[in-house]
Amino acid sequence: MEAAQVLLGVMWAGLTLYALLGGADFGGGLWDLLAGGSRAGLPQRRLVEHSIGPVWEANHVWLIFVLVVLWTGFPPVFAAVMSTLYIPLTLAAFGIIGRGAAFAFRKSSTELWQQRLFGAAFALSSVLTPFFLGTVAGAVASGRVPPGLARGSLVGAWVNPTSMLGGILAVAVCACLAAVYLCDDAVRSRLPGMAEVFRRRALAAAAVTGVVALGGIGVLHADAPRLFTGLTHRALPLVLASAVLGVASIALLWLRRYLLVRGTAALAVAAVMWGWPVAQYPLMLPPAVSFRQAAAEPAVITAVLAVAGAGALLVLPSIAWLLAVQHRLPFERGGPG
């Protein structure tokens, strides 16, 4: 196996972790938006805050890691994506910043109007950010990002059927993951009624995600035929695995097996995440630029792998410990919002 292949796999593993952890945080913002009025929705919003509060900033480590590896390991791809898709990427960056600021300010606000203002900003940013990131994925996957600086259409590259599908699917997946995780968090916090609320929402989100994914088959067949062919041939085992795991997740939700469904839901999303690169391998920028053509010098690839390995020894245990501690924190039911 080539060093560039290893680095590509490491980068995609980081992107998968961002989808599973950061994506669930974005989904929590959607359920915050749909929780209801200031008083009626307060318990649900408190559970969302409890679930993501201690770790929400840490999840962006994975996004930063992916961007740095893409920049240093595959600079032509980084340049093409950042220049052609700077509009949705800038909007996503504003969403991440606005979301974090609003989340922090809402917790420290004492006036109801301030809590509503920052809560709305937090929730709206939590929906728009994954949507714009999904449009970026759709633009790359459908072959609308040519090599070079801003060679693609600055609007058409991400405003198209495949990009819209990617954005909607990203929001739906984030909502589903968040609802699944919140079911388990509610049970551990001894809130069975809240677990039932998020169970119903998880089932609804899973159904919506399935409908969007099925509808996406026709979209990809018409708008991104190369990707469609890859998904129905080389990546078909991963697509089928994702479908099976999705059905299993719905069954486990129905049976209220919340701990198990965390695993199956995460694996279903991971299968989708890995289905995309497998479908278009060895291309990074379809239809012409492969990872070999885009890779930096071998010495650079080796150095990045060495630094990533050393960083993993420090970061992974720390994040694992942070998550373990977060799961032990008691849920506070009272106090100002």
XYZ file of N, CA, C and O in Angstrom, residues 12-13 15-17 19-21 173 177 181 238-239 241-243 245-246 262-278:
140
model
N -9.801 10.290 5.756
C -11.227 9.940 5.702
C -11.727 9.416 7.043
O -12.900 9.606 7.388
N -10.860 8.770 7.797
C -11.246 8.345 9.143
C -11.556 9.558 10.007
O -12.523 9.566 10.784
N -12.623 12.457 8.875
C -13.888 13.008 8.393
C -15.073 12.194 8.906
O -16.132 12.744 9.236
N -14.896 10.887 8.999
C -15.961 10.030 9.526
C -16.237 10.345 10.991
O -17.404 10.416 11.420
N -15.188 10.536 11.760
C -15.366 10.890 13.172
C -16.069 12.241 13.316
O -16.888 12.429 14.221
N -18.233 13.444 11.227
C -19.639 13.211 10.904
C -20.381 12.571 12.072
O -21.527 12.936 12.372
N -19.734 11.621 12.747
C -20.401 10.892 13.824
C -20.535 11.718 15.098
O -21.528 11.606 15.819
N -19.529 12.535 15.398
C -19.533 13.291 16.642
C -20.029 14.726 16.425
O -20.985 15.166 17.052
N -29.304 13.120 8.420
C -28.436 12.187 9.150
C -28.037 12.766 10.504
O -28.039 12.058 11.523
N -28.859 10.931 14.056
C -27.814 10.579 15.021
C -28.063 11.245 16.372
O -27.939 10.603 17.421
N -28.656 9.327 19.949
C -27.766 9.531 21.094
C -28.527 10.091 22.289
O -28.264 9.721 23.443
N -21.012 -1.696 0.723
C -21.141 -0.684 1.771
C -22.532 -0.055 1.748
O -23.103 0.237 2.804
N -23.081 0.157 0.573
C -24.433 0.704 0.469
C -25.442 -0.253 1.095
O -26.330 0.156 1.857
N -24.772 -2.572 3.310
C -24.510 -2.633 4.754
C -25.169 -1.462 5.466
O -25.756 -1.618 6.544
N -25.095 -0.289 4.852
C -25.734 0.878 5.450
C -27.250 0.699 5.537
O -27.869 1.044 6.548
N -27.837 0.136 4.477
C -29.287 -0.096 4.480
C -29.687 -1.096 5.562
O -30.662 -0.887 6.297
N -28.010 -1.870 8.292
C -27.783 -1.276 9.613
C -28.852 -0.227 9.929
O -29.248 -0.066 11.085
N -29.336 0.463 8.895
C -30.415 1.425 9.113
C -31.691 0.740 9.551
O -32.367 1.201 10.488
N -27.115 3.034 19.304
C -26.027 4.003 19.101
C -24.983 3.410 18.169
O -24.475 4.076 17.264
N -24.651 2.145 18.392
C -23.634 1.491 17.581
C -24.088 1.249 16.150
O -23.356 1.536 15.199
N -25.304 0.739 15.980
C -25.774 0.431 14.618
C -25.984 1.707 13.810
O -25.684 1.738 12.604
N -26.487 2.755 14.439
C -26.692 4.013 13.720
C -25.360 4.612 13.284
O -25.217 5.102 12.153
N -24.383 4.569 14.180
C -23.059 5.100 13.838
C -22.424 4.290 12.708
O -21.819 4.855 11.786
N -22.569 2.985 12.753
C -22.009 2.143 11.695
C -22.715 2.382 10.363
O -22.081 2.333 9.292
N -24.014 2.633 10.400
C -24.749 2.919 9.162
C -24.226 4.185 8.503
O -24.022 4.236 7.281
N -23.999 5.220 9.315
C -23.467 6.465 8.768
C -22.034 6.263 8.271
O -21.660 6.769 7.205
N -21.240 5.513 9.027
C -19.864 5.252 8.601
C -19.830 4.505 7.270
O -18.975 4.778 6.415
N -20.754 3.575 7.072
C -20.803 2.836 5.804
C -21.100 3.771 4.641
O -20.517 3.647 3.557
N -22.008 4.734 4.855
C -22.296 5.718 3.811
C -21.069 6.580 3.546
O -20.709 6.850 2.384
N -20.416 7.009 4.630
C -19.249 7.865 4.480
C -18.156 7.187 3.661
O -17.497 7.823 2.832
N -17.944 5.900 3.872
C -16.884 5.189 3.159
C -17.341 4.703 1.794
O -16.515 4.407 0.925
N -18.647 4.638 1.587
C -19.143 4.250 0.270
C -18.778 5.264 -0.799
O -18.483 4.895 -1.954
N -18.789 6.538 -0.438
C -18.470 7.590 -1.408
C -17.044 7.459 -1.951
O -16.852 7.359 -3.175
N -15.986 7.445 -1.108
C -14.638 7.334 -1.673
C -14.391 6.009 -2.385
O -13.651 5.966 -3.372
N -15.011 4.937 -1.895
C -14.845 3.653 -2.581
C -15.471 3.722 -3.975
O -14.920 3.199 -4.953
